[in-house]
Amino acid sequence: MTRALVLGGGGVTGVAWELGIVAGLAERDVALAEADLVVGTSAGSVVGAQVCSGRPVEQLYEAQLAPPGGEVAARFGFAAVARLVWAGGRTRDAVRSRARIGAMAVAARTPSEASRRAVIEARLPRRDWPARRLLVTAVDAASGEFVVFDADSGVSLVDAVGASCAVPGVWPPVTIGDRRFIDGGMRSAVNADLARGAERVVVLAPTAAAFGPMPRLSAQVAALRAAGAQVAVVAPDAAARAAIGRNVLDPARRAAAARAGRAQAAAVRDEVAAVWG
């Protein structure tokens, strides 16, 4: 039986909410951290690296409740979303759409790559790739190519996660060799289709937002089920959405989002357990 945990994007509050769900389910004897395959996109790449690190889930959760001293506040509101939609939503060609978003990201004024890398590095309990199979998604800023990093890709875990978290127009694209990469969420907020082949799949999706030619989460889940997988999808409930607030890049909302995720775990436990086994 192959089990896959798919972790979607959603900013610093998405990291916190996902870890809250994982911790709350572990408390109720559903160990998502024991997945055979972990797929991480943007915020989910951070959570994926953390849950595969070997550090106890409870410690990872507790860290979300501490003051977010090392995090840098940013804003991802209507204007930022509008820039993404304008850049990528004017074509039905998915690769061209991502390349246009990449061009916008490269031209944007952002903090330095070095300062951003330090933030990403501080989020990771370990710097080397885990023994567990971990897939981290990103997009080539120039070509729009969708890229999946893993332990065999020759890319450091810090750079892979940094690339996956490089929100266009907010954080700088990450330079790896002679290429620059942006957020894997520009292909899909969740990229659940990478779990194809797993028999049991749990998807944690802080957001399922999609625009232009982006594949929808509902279609990805339908394809997984059509291929024979059992799938459970968990998204923030009303209380979690209120805790997360409107700006998913606000570190001040981190603790509230983590607590909301942990509380929500009680309501979704049976549905997730029925899939996870």
PDB file of C-alpha atoms in Angstrom:
ATOM      1  CA  MET A   1       0.000   0.000   0.000  1.00  0.00           C
ATOM      2  CA  THR A   2       1.544   3.305  -1.127  1.00  0.00           C
ATOM      3  CA  ARG A   3       0.459   6.421   0.720  1.00  0.00           C
ATOM      4  CA  ALA A   4       1.090   9.966  -0.530  1.00  0.00           C
ATOM      5  CA  LEU A   5       0.779  13.231   1.371  1.00  0.00           C
ATOM      6  CA  VAL A   6       0.256  16.243  -0.887  1.00  0.00           C
ATOM      7  CA  LEU A   7       0.923  19.633   0.686  1.00  0.00           C
ATOM      8  CA  GLY A   8      -0.270  22.733  -1.157  1.00  0.00           C
ATOM      9  CA  GLY A   9       0.778  26.366  -1.141  1.00  0.00           C
ATOM     10  CA  GLY A  10      -0.568  29.056   1.137  1.00  0.00           C
ATOM     11  CA  GLY A  11       2.125  31.331   2.568  1.00  0.00           C
ATOM     12  CA  VAL A  12       3.413  31.349   6.132  1.00  0.00           C
ATOM     13  CA  THR A  13      -0.105  30.822   7.429  1.00  0.00           C
ATOM     14  CA  GLY A  14      -0.437  27.835   5.118  1.00  0.00           C
ATOM     15  CA  VAL A  15       2.687  26.305   6.653  1.00  0.00           C
ATOM     16  CA  ALA A  16       1.212  26.813  10.106  1.00  0.00           C
ATOM     17  CA  TRP A  17      -2.255  25.488   9.248  1.00  0.00           C
ATOM     18  CA  GLU A  18      -0.846  22.372   7.569  1.00  0.00           C
ATOM     19  CA  LEU A  19       1.395  21.611  10.541  1.00  0.00           C
ATOM     20  CA  GLY A  20      -1.602  22.133  12.819  1.00  0.00           C
ATOM     21  CA  ILE A  21      -3.601  19.587  10.813  1.00  0.00           C
ATOM     22  CA  VAL A  22      -0.696  17.110  10.794  1.00  0.00           C
ATOM     23  CA  ALA A  23      -0.167  17.485  14.555  1.00  0.00           C
ATOM     24  CA  GLY A  24      -3.869  17.276  15.354  1.00  0.00           C
ATOM     25  CA  LEU A  25      -4.274  14.120  13.290  1.00  0.00           C
ATOM     26  CA  ALA A  26      -1.144  12.549  14.820  1.00  0.00           C
ATOM     27  CA  GLU A  27      -2.698  13.173  18.214  1.00  0.00           C
ATOM     28  CA  ARG A  28      -5.679  11.139  16.964  1.00  0.00           C
ATOM     29  CA  ASP A  29      -3.596   8.232  15.640  1.00  0.00           C
ATOM     30  CA  VAL A  30      -3.474   9.296  11.993  1.00  0.00           C
ATOM     31  CA  ALA A  31       0.226   9.616  11.133  1.00  0.00           C
ATOM     32  CA  LEU A  32       0.457  11.601   7.905  1.00  0.00           C
ATOM     33  CA  ALA A  33       4.187  12.018   8.526  1.00  0.00           C
ATOM     34  CA  GLU A  34       4.614   8.312   7.711  1.00  0.00           C
ATOM     35  CA  ALA A  35       3.747   8.869   4.049  1.00  0.00           C
ATOM     36  CA  ASP A  36       5.762   6.939   1.470  1.00  0.00           C
ATOM     37  CA  LEU A  37       5.688   9.962  -0.858  1.00  0.00           C
ATOM     38  CA  VAL A  38       5.443  13.636   0.058  1.00  0.00           C
ATOM     39  CA  VAL A  39       4.657  16.277  -2.582  1.00  0.00           C
ATOM     40  CA  GLY A  40       5.307  19.870  -1.552  1.00  0.00           C
ATOM     41  CA  THR A  41       4.390  23.064  -3.369  1.00  0.00           C
ATOM     42  CA  SER A  42       5.410  26.480  -2.043  1.00  0.00           C
ATOM     43  CA  ALA A  43       4.375  26.492   1.645  1.00  0.00           C
ATOM     44  CA  GLY A  44       3.865  22.768   1.276  1.00  0.00           C
ATOM     45  CA  SER A  45       7.511  22.301   0.337  1.00  0.00           C
ATOM     46  CA  VAL A  46       8.475  23.752   3.725  1.00  0.00           C
ATOM     47  CA  VAL A  47       6.062  21.455   5.535  1.00  0.00           C
ATOM     48  CA  GLY A  48       7.194  18.497   3.426  1.00  0.00           C
ATOM     49  CA  ALA A  49      10.843  19.083   4.303  1.00  0.00           C
ATOM     50  CA  GLN A  50       9.898  19.438   7.954  1.00  0.00           C
ATOM     51  CA  VAL A  51       7.744  16.321   8.286  1.00  0.00           C
ATOM     52  CA  CYS A  52      10.385  14.248   6.445  1.00  0.00           C
ATOM     53  CA  SER A  53      13.191  15.556   8.665  1.00  0.00           C
ATOM     54  CA  GLY A  54      12.699  13.059  11.461  1.00  0.00           C
ATOM     55  CA  ARG A  55      11.873  15.760  13.969  1.00  0.00           C
ATOM     56  CA  PRO A  56       8.754  14.957  16.055  1.00  0.00           C
ATOM     57  CA  VAL A  57       5.588  16.466  14.639  1.00  0.00           C
ATOM     58  CA  GLU A  58       4.748  18.011  17.993  1.00  0.00           C
ATOM     59  CA  GLN A  59       8.016  19.949  17.972  1.00  0.00           C
ATOM     60  CA  LEU A  60       7.301  21.229  14.468  1.00  0.00           C
ATOM     61  CA  TYR A  61       3.863  22.379  15.593  1.00  0.00           C
ATOM     62  CA  GLU A  62       5.156  24.052  18.751  1.00  0.00           C
ATOM     63  CA  ALA A  63       7.644  26.035  16.673  1.00  0.00           C
ATOM     64  CA  GLN A  64       4.705  27.631  14.851  1.00  0.00           C
ATOM     65  CA  LEU A  65       3.418  29.030  18.130  1.00  0.00           C
ATOM     66  CA  ALA A  66       6.674  30.828  18.936  1.00  0.00           C
ATOM     67  CA  PRO A  67       7.143  34.503  17.988  1.00  0.00           C
ATOM     68  CA  PRO A  68       8.085  34.559  14.272  1.00  0.00           C
ATOM     69  CA  GLY A  69      11.325  36.455  14.783  1.00  0.00           C
ATOM     70  CA  GLY A  70      13.150  35.150  11.716  1.00  0.00           C
ATOM     71  CA  GLU A  71      10.290  35.676   9.277  1.00  0.00           C
ATOM     72  CA  VAL A  72       9.908  38.760   7.092  1.00  0.00           C
ATOM     73  CA  ALA A  73       6.452  40.259   6.745  1.00  0.00           C
ATOM     74  CA  ALA A  74       5.125  40.836   3.246  1.00  0.00           C
ATOM     75  CA  ARG A  75       1.796  41.594   1.682  1.00  0.00           C
ATOM     76  CA  PHE A  76      -0.058  39.358  -0.747  1.00  0.00           C
ATOM     77  CA  GLY A  77      -3.310  41.153  -1.280  1.00  0.00           C
ATOM     78  CA  PHE A  78      -5.552  42.134  -4.166  1.00  0.00           C
ATOM     79  CA  ALA A  79      -2.865  44.087  -6.028  1.00  0.00           C
ATOM     80  CA  ALA A  80      -0.407  41.175  -5.981  1.00  0.00           C
ATOM     81  CA  VAL A  81      -3.073  38.734  -7.137  1.00  0.00           C
ATOM     82  CA  ALA A  82      -4.144  41.145  -9.870  1.00  0.00           C
ATOM     83  CA  ARG A  83      -0.554  41.345 -11.168  1.00  0.00           C
ATOM     84  CA  LEU A  84      -0.381  37.554 -11.374  1.00  0.00           C
ATOM     85  CA  VAL A  85      -3.703  37.278 -13.177  1.00  0.00           C
ATOM     86  CA  TRP A  86      -2.738  40.063 -15.587  1.00  0.00           C
ATOM     87  CA  ALA A  87       0.642  38.486 -16.315  1.00  0.00           C
ATOM     88  CA  GLY A  88      -0.494  34.893 -16.664  1.00  0.00           C
ATOM     89  CA  GLY A  89      -4.188  34.922 -17.391  1.00  0.00           C
ATOM     90  CA  ARG A  90      -4.139  36.358 -20.913  1.00  0.00           C
ATOM     91  CA  THR A  91      -3.342  33.108 -22.702  1.00  0.00           C
ATOM     92  CA  ARG A  92      -4.680  29.571 -22.708  1.00  0.00           C
ATOM     93  CA  ASP A  93      -1.166  28.187 -23.164  1.00  0.00           C
ATOM     94  CA  ALA A  94      -0.069  27.088 -19.677  1.00  0.00           C
ATOM     95  CA  VAL A  95       3.677  27.224 -20.381  1.00  0.00           C
ATOM     96  CA  ARG A  96       3.454  30.667 -21.968  1.00  0.00           C
ATOM     97  CA  SER A  97       1.345  31.852 -19.043  1.00  0.00           C
ATOM     98  CA  ARG A  98       4.003  30.737 -16.570  1.00  0.00           C
ATOM     99  CA  ALA A  99       6.778  32.335 -18.632  1.00  0.00           C
ATOM    100  CA  ARG A 100       4.925  35.661 -18.547  1.00  0.00           C
ATOM    101  CA  ILE A 101       4.589  35.380 -14.786  1.00  0.00           C
ATOM    102  CA  GLY A 102       8.294  34.545 -14.617  1.00  0.00           C
ATOM    103  CA  ALA A 103       9.202  37.656 -16.613  1.00  0.00           C
ATOM    104  CA  MET A 104       7.132  39.752 -14.220  1.00  0.00           C
ATOM    105  CA  ALA A 105       8.888  38.129 -11.258  1.00  0.00           C
ATOM    106  CA  VAL A 106      12.367  38.754 -12.654  1.00  0.00           C
ATOM    107  CA  ALA A 107      11.571  42.429 -13.288  1.00  0.00           C
ATOM    108  CA  ALA A 108       9.989  43.042  -9.866  1.00  0.00           C
ATOM    109  CA  ARG A 109      11.755  44.859  -7.052  1.00  0.00           C
ATOM    110  CA  THR A 110      12.183  42.385  -4.206  1.00  0.00           C
ATOM    111  CA  PRO A 111      14.505  41.646  -1.283  1.00  0.00           C
ATOM    112  CA  SER A 112      17.857  40.073  -2.153  1.00  0.00           C
ATOM    113  CA  GLU A 113      18.184  36.379  -2.889  1.00  0.00           C
ATOM    114  CA  ALA A 114      20.683  36.032  -0.041  1.00  0.00           C
ATOM    115  CA  SER A 115      18.331  37.486   2.561  1.00  0.00           C
ATOM    116  CA  ARG A 116      15.469  35.315   1.384  1.00  0.00           C
ATOM    117  CA  ARG A 117      17.658  32.198   1.377  1.00  0.00           C
ATOM    118  CA  ALA A 118      18.513  32.824   5.032  1.00  0.00           C
ATOM    119  CA  VAL A 119      14.793  32.831   5.886  1.00  0.00           C
ATOM    120  CA  ILE A 120      14.198  29.564   4.026  1.00  0.00           C
ATOM    121  CA  GLU A 121      17.236  27.921   5.604  1.00  0.00           C
ATOM    122  CA  ALA A 122      15.981  28.862   9.078  1.00  0.00           C
ATOM    123  CA  ARG A 123      12.696  27.080   8.395  1.00  0.00           C
ATOM    124  CA  LEU A 124      14.319  23.718   7.679  1.00  0.00           C
ATOM    125  CA  PRO A 125      15.296  21.372  10.526  1.00  0.00           C
ATOM    126  CA  ARG A 126      17.946  19.798   8.282  1.00  0.00           C
ATOM    127  CA  ARG A 127      19.674  20.904   5.086  1.00  0.00           C
ATOM    128  CA  ASP A 128      20.062  17.543   3.340  1.00  0.00           C
ATOM    129  CA  TRP A 129      17.393  15.684   1.406  1.00  0.00           C
ATOM    130  CA  PRO A 130      15.528  13.102   3.492  1.00  0.00           C
ATOM    131  CA  ALA A 131      15.577   9.367   2.852  1.00  0.00           C
ATOM    132  CA  ARG A 132      11.808   9.554   2.328  1.00  0.00           C
ATOM    133  CA  ARG A 133      10.751  10.419  -1.226  1.00  0.00           C
ATOM    134  CA  LEU A 134      10.089  14.165  -1.282  1.00  0.00           C
ATOM    135  CA  LEU A 135       9.083  16.055  -4.429  1.00  0.00           C
ATOM    136  CA  VAL A 136       9.414  19.847  -4.465  1.00  0.00           C
ATOM    137  CA  THR A 137       7.823  21.831  -7.291  1.00  0.00           C
ATOM    138  CA  ALA A 138       9.007  24.981  -9.051  1.00  0.00           C
ATOM    139  CA  VAL A 139       8.757  26.781 -12.390  1.00  0.00           C
ATOM    140  CA  ASP A 140      11.575  27.979 -14.667  1.00  0.00           C
ATOM    141  CA  ALA A 141      11.103  31.748 -14.791  1.00  0.00           C
ATOM    142  CA  ALA A 142      12.373  32.097 -18.364  1.00  0.00           C
ATOM    143  CA  SER A 143      10.779  29.151 -20.129  1.00  0.00           C
ATOM    144  CA  GLY A 144       7.727  28.493 -17.953  1.00  0.00           C
ATOM    145  CA  GLU A 145       8.777  24.848 -17.656  1.00  0.00           C
ATOM    146  CA  PHE A 146       7.354  22.987 -14.665  1.00  0.00           C
ATOM    147  CA  VAL A 147      10.197  21.431 -12.661  1.00  0.00           C
ATOM    148  CA  VAL A 148      10.129  18.826  -9.904  1.00  0.00           C
ATOM    149  CA  PHE A 149      13.166  18.635  -7.630  1.00  0.00           C
ATOM    150  CA  ASP A 150      14.044  15.559  -5.583  1.00  0.00           C
ATOM    151  CA  ALA A 151      17.069  13.997  -3.917  1.00  0.00           C
ATOM    152  CA  ASP A 152      18.472  12.968  -7.309  1.00  0.00           C
ATOM    153  CA  SER A 153      18.130  16.380  -8.964  1.00  0.00           C
ATOM    154  CA  GLY A 154      21.545  17.687  -7.899  1.00  0.00           C
ATOM    155  CA  VAL A 155      19.928  20.725  -6.273  1.00  0.00           C
ATOM    156  CA  SER A 156      20.238  21.495  -2.569  1.00  0.00           C
ATOM    157  CA  LEU A 157      17.120  21.129  -0.461  1.00  0.00           C
ATOM    158  CA  VAL A 158      17.380  24.768   0.645  1.00  0.00           C
ATOM    159  CA  ASP A 159      17.471  26.002  -2.950  1.00  0.00           C
ATOM    160  CA  ALA A 160      14.660  23.673  -4.030  1.00  0.00           C
ATOM    161  CA  VAL A 161      12.380  24.855  -1.213  1.00  0.00           C
ATOM    162  CA  GLY A 162      13.400  28.466  -1.799  1.00  0.00           C
ATOM    163  CA  ALA A 163      12.488  28.167  -5.464  1.00  0.00           C
ATOM    164  CA  SER A 164       9.152  26.572  -4.640  1.00  0.00           C
ATOM    165  CA  CYS A 165       8.382  29.444  -2.251  1.00  0.00           C
ATOM    166  CA  ALA A 166       9.468  32.279  -4.579  1.00  0.00           C
ATOM    167  CA  VAL A 167       6.129  34.087  -4.867  1.00  0.00           C
ATOM    168  CA  PRO A 168       6.335  36.199  -8.050  1.00  0.00           C
ATOM    169  CA  GLY A 169       6.482  39.912  -7.406  1.00  0.00           C
ATOM    170  CA  VAL A 170       7.023  39.397  -3.667  1.00  0.00           C
ATOM    171  CA  TRP A 171      10.164  37.265  -3.294  1.00  0.00           C
ATOM    172  CA  PRO A 172      13.086  37.035  -5.730  1.00  0.00           C
ATOM    173  CA  PRO A 173      13.354  34.145  -8.184  1.00  0.00           C
ATOM    174  CA  VAL A 174      15.951  31.645  -6.988  1.00  0.00           C
ATOM    175  CA  THR A 175      19.091  31.209  -9.061  1.00  0.00           C
ATOM    176  CA  ILE A 176      20.221  27.599  -9.528  1.00  0.00           C
ATOM    177  CA  GLY A 177      23.082  27.238 -11.984  1.00  0.00           C
ATOM    178  CA  ASP A 178      22.252  29.458 -14.953  1.00  0.00           C
ATOM    179  CA  ARG A 179      18.489  29.274 -14.424  1.00  0.00           C
ATOM    180  CA  ARG A 180      16.066  31.157 -12.197  1.00  0.00           C
ATOM    181  CA  PHE A 181      13.002  29.597 -10.632  1.00  0.00           C
ATOM    182  CA  ILE A 182       9.713  30.790  -9.199  1.00  0.00           C
ATOM    183  CA  ASP A 183       6.931  29.368  -7.040  1.00  0.00           C
ATOM    184  CA  GLY A 184       5.687  25.900  -7.989  1.00  0.00           C
ATOM    185  CA  GLY A 185       2.199  27.176  -7.228  1.00  0.00           C
ATOM    186  CA  MET A 186       2.276  29.022 -10.555  1.00  0.00           C
ATOM    187  CA  ARG A 187       1.638  25.679 -12.224  1.00  0.00           C
ATOM    188  CA  SER A 188      -0.917  24.535  -9.628  1.00  0.00           C
ATOM    189  CA  ALA A 189      -1.541  25.571  -6.035  1.00  0.00           C
ATOM    190  CA  VAL A 190      -1.377  21.899  -5.049  1.00  0.00           C
ATOM    191  CA  ASN A 191       0.080  19.768  -7.914  1.00  0.00           C
ATOM    192  CA  ALA A 192      -1.823  16.763  -6.597  1.00  0.00           C
ATOM    193  CA  ASP A 193      -1.358  14.931  -9.889  1.00  0.00           C
ATOM    194  CA  LEU A 194       2.249  14.171  -8.857  1.00  0.00           C
ATOM    195  CA  ALA A 195       0.796  11.601  -6.436  1.00  0.00           C
ATOM    196  CA  ARG A 196      -0.382   9.477  -9.374  1.00  0.00           C
ATOM    197  CA  GLY A 197       0.445   5.839  -8.681  1.00  0.00           C
ATOM    198  CA  ALA A 198      -0.187   6.051  -4.940  1.00  0.00           C
ATOM    199  CA  GLU A 199      -3.067   3.981  -3.643  1.00  0.00           C
ATOM    200  CA  ARG A 200      -4.041   6.339  -0.820  1.00  0.00           C
ATOM    201  CA  VAL A 201      -3.666  10.117  -1.067  1.00  0.00           C
ATOM    202  CA  VAL A 202      -4.328  12.860   1.464  1.00  0.00           C
ATOM    203  CA  VAL A 203      -4.246  16.424   0.156  1.00  0.00           C
ATOM    204  CA  LEU A 204      -3.873  19.416   2.467  1.00  0.00           C
ATOM    205  CA  ALA A 205      -4.841  22.479   0.457  1.00  0.00           C
ATOM    206  CA  PRO A 206      -4.666  25.866   2.209  1.00  0.00           C
ATOM    207  CA  THR A 207      -5.860  27.295  -1.107  1.00  0.00           C
ATOM    208  CA  ALA A 208      -7.100  25.757  -4.335  1.00  0.00           C
ATOM    209  CA  ALA A 209      -7.069  29.069  -6.220  1.00  0.00           C
ATOM    210  CA  ALA A 210      -6.465  28.816  -9.967  1.00  0.00           C
ATOM    211  CA  PHE A 211      -6.625  31.237 -12.860  1.00  0.00           C
ATOM    212  CA  GLY A 212      -6.095  31.141 -16.600  1.00  0.00           C
ATOM    213  CA  PRO A 213      -4.893  27.748 -17.845  1.00  0.00           C
ATOM    214  CA  MET A 214      -3.895  26.412 -14.412  1.00  0.00           C
ATOM    215  CA  PRO A 215      -5.171  22.872 -13.767  1.00  0.00           C
ATOM    216  CA  ARG A 216      -7.890  22.801 -11.127  1.00  0.00           C
ATOM    217  CA  LEU A 217      -7.493  20.743  -7.964  1.00  0.00           C
ATOM    218  CA  SER A 218     -10.890  19.152  -8.559  1.00  0.00           C
ATOM    219  CA  ALA A 219      -9.712  17.822 -11.929  1.00  0.00           C
ATOM    220  CA  GLN A 220      -6.467  16.502 -10.437  1.00  0.00           C
ATOM    221  CA  VAL A 221      -8.360  14.694  -7.680  1.00  0.00           C
ATOM    222  CA  ALA A 222     -10.833  13.257 -10.166  1.00  0.00           C
ATOM    223  CA  ALA A 223      -7.933  11.889 -12.230  1.00  0.00           C
ATOM    224  CA  LEU A 224      -6.334  10.289  -9.168  1.00  0.00           C
ATOM    225  CA  ARG A 225      -9.615   8.623  -8.261  1.00  0.00           C
ATOM    226  CA  ALA A 226     -10.143   7.473 -11.836  1.00  0.00           C
ATOM    227  CA  ALA A 227      -6.718   5.812 -11.633  1.00  0.00           C
ATOM    228  CA  GLY A 228      -7.884   3.859  -8.582  1.00  0.00           C
ATOM    229  CA  ALA A 229      -6.616   5.955  -5.676  1.00  0.00           C
ATOM    230  CA  GLN A 230      -8.573   6.742  -2.545  1.00  0.00           C
ATOM    231  CA  VAL A 231      -8.292  10.496  -1.964  1.00  0.00           C
ATOM    232  CA  ALA A 232      -9.179  12.819   0.910  1.00  0.00           C
ATOM    233  CA  VAL A 233      -8.896  16.581   0.514  1.00  0.00           C
ATOM    234  CA  VAL A 234      -8.718  18.904   3.512  1.00  0.00           C
ATOM    235  CA  ALA A 235      -9.104  22.671   3.111  1.00  0.00           C
ATOM    236  CA  PRO A 236      -9.387  25.317   5.849  1.00  0.00           C
ATOM    237  CA  ASP A 237     -12.795  25.490   7.503  1.00  0.00           C
ATOM    238  CA  ALA A 238     -14.494  28.765   8.394  1.00  0.00           C
ATOM    239  CA  ALA A 239     -12.645  29.123  11.701  1.00  0.00           C
ATOM    240  CA  ALA A 240      -9.296  28.441  10.026  1.00  0.00           C
ATOM    241  CA  ARG A 241     -10.015  30.931   7.247  1.00  0.00           C
ATOM    242  CA  ALA A 242     -10.769  33.567   9.860  1.00  0.00           C
ATOM    243  CA  ALA A 243      -7.534  32.763  11.706  1.00  0.00           C
ATOM    244  CA  ILE A 244      -5.501  32.895   8.499  1.00  0.00           C
ATOM    245  CA  GLY A 245      -6.945  36.260   7.503  1.00  0.00           C
ATOM    246  CA  ARG A 246      -6.562  37.997   4.171  1.00  0.00           C
ATOM    247  CA  ASN A 247      -2.774  38.149   4.013  1.00  0.00           C
ATOM    248  CA  VAL A 248      -1.207  34.685   3.937  1.00  0.00           C
ATOM    249  CA  LEU A 249       2.286  36.203   4.157  1.00  0.00           C
ATOM    250  CA  ASP A 250       1.701  37.815   7.558  1.00  0.00           C
ATOM    251  CA  PRO A 251       3.856  35.984  10.145  1.00  0.00           C
ATOM    252  CA  ALA A 252       1.792  37.528  12.952  1.00  0.00           C
ATOM    253  CA  ARG A 253      -1.095  35.209  11.961  1.00  0.00           C
ATOM    254  CA  ARG A 254       1.066  32.093  12.125  1.00  0.00           C
ATOM    255  CA  ALA A 255       0.206  30.892  15.634  1.00  0.00           C
ATOM    256  CA  ALA A 256      -3.529  31.414  15.163  1.00  0.00           C
ATOM    257  CA  ALA A 257      -3.447  29.513  11.877  1.00  0.00           C
ATOM    258  CA  ALA A 258      -1.574  26.607  13.500  1.00  0.00           C
ATOM    259  CA  ARG A 259      -4.059  26.389  16.369  1.00  0.00           C
ATOM    260  CA  ALA A 260      -6.973  26.537  13.927  1.00  0.00           C
ATOM    261  CA  GLY A 261      -5.501  23.667  11.919  1.00  0.00           C
ATOM    262  CA  ARG A 262      -5.055  21.571  15.023  1.00  0.00           C
ATOM    263  CA  ALA A 263      -8.624  22.238  16.104  1.00  0.00           C
ATOM    264  CA  GLN A 264      -9.958  21.374  12.635  1.00  0.00           C
ATOM    265  CA  ALA A 265      -8.184  18.011  12.730  1.00  0.00           C
ATOM    266  CA  ALA A 266     -10.851  16.685  15.086  1.00  0.00           C
ATOM    267  CA  ALA A 267     -13.571  17.277  12.491  1.00  0.00           C
ATOM    268  CA  VAL A 268     -11.699  15.702   9.560  1.00  0.00           C
ATOM    269  CA  ARG A 269     -10.097  12.819  11.439  1.00  0.00           C
ATOM    270  CA  ASP A 270     -12.524  10.080  10.400  1.00  0.00           C
ATOM    271  CA  GLU A 271     -12.569  11.084   6.739  1.00  0.00           C
ATOM    272  CA  VAL A 272      -8.768  11.169   6.567  1.00  0.00           C
ATOM    273  CA  ALA A 273      -8.338   7.945   8.557  1.00  0.00           C
ATOM    274  CA  ALA A 274     -10.680   6.103   6.191  1.00  0.00           C
ATOM    275  CA  VAL A 275      -8.298   6.900   3.329  1.00  0.00           C
ATOM    276  CA  TRP A 276      -4.995   6.695   5.186  1.00  0.00           C
ATOM    277  CA  GLY A 277      -5.683   3.310   6.704  1.00  0.00           C
TER     278      GLY A 277
END
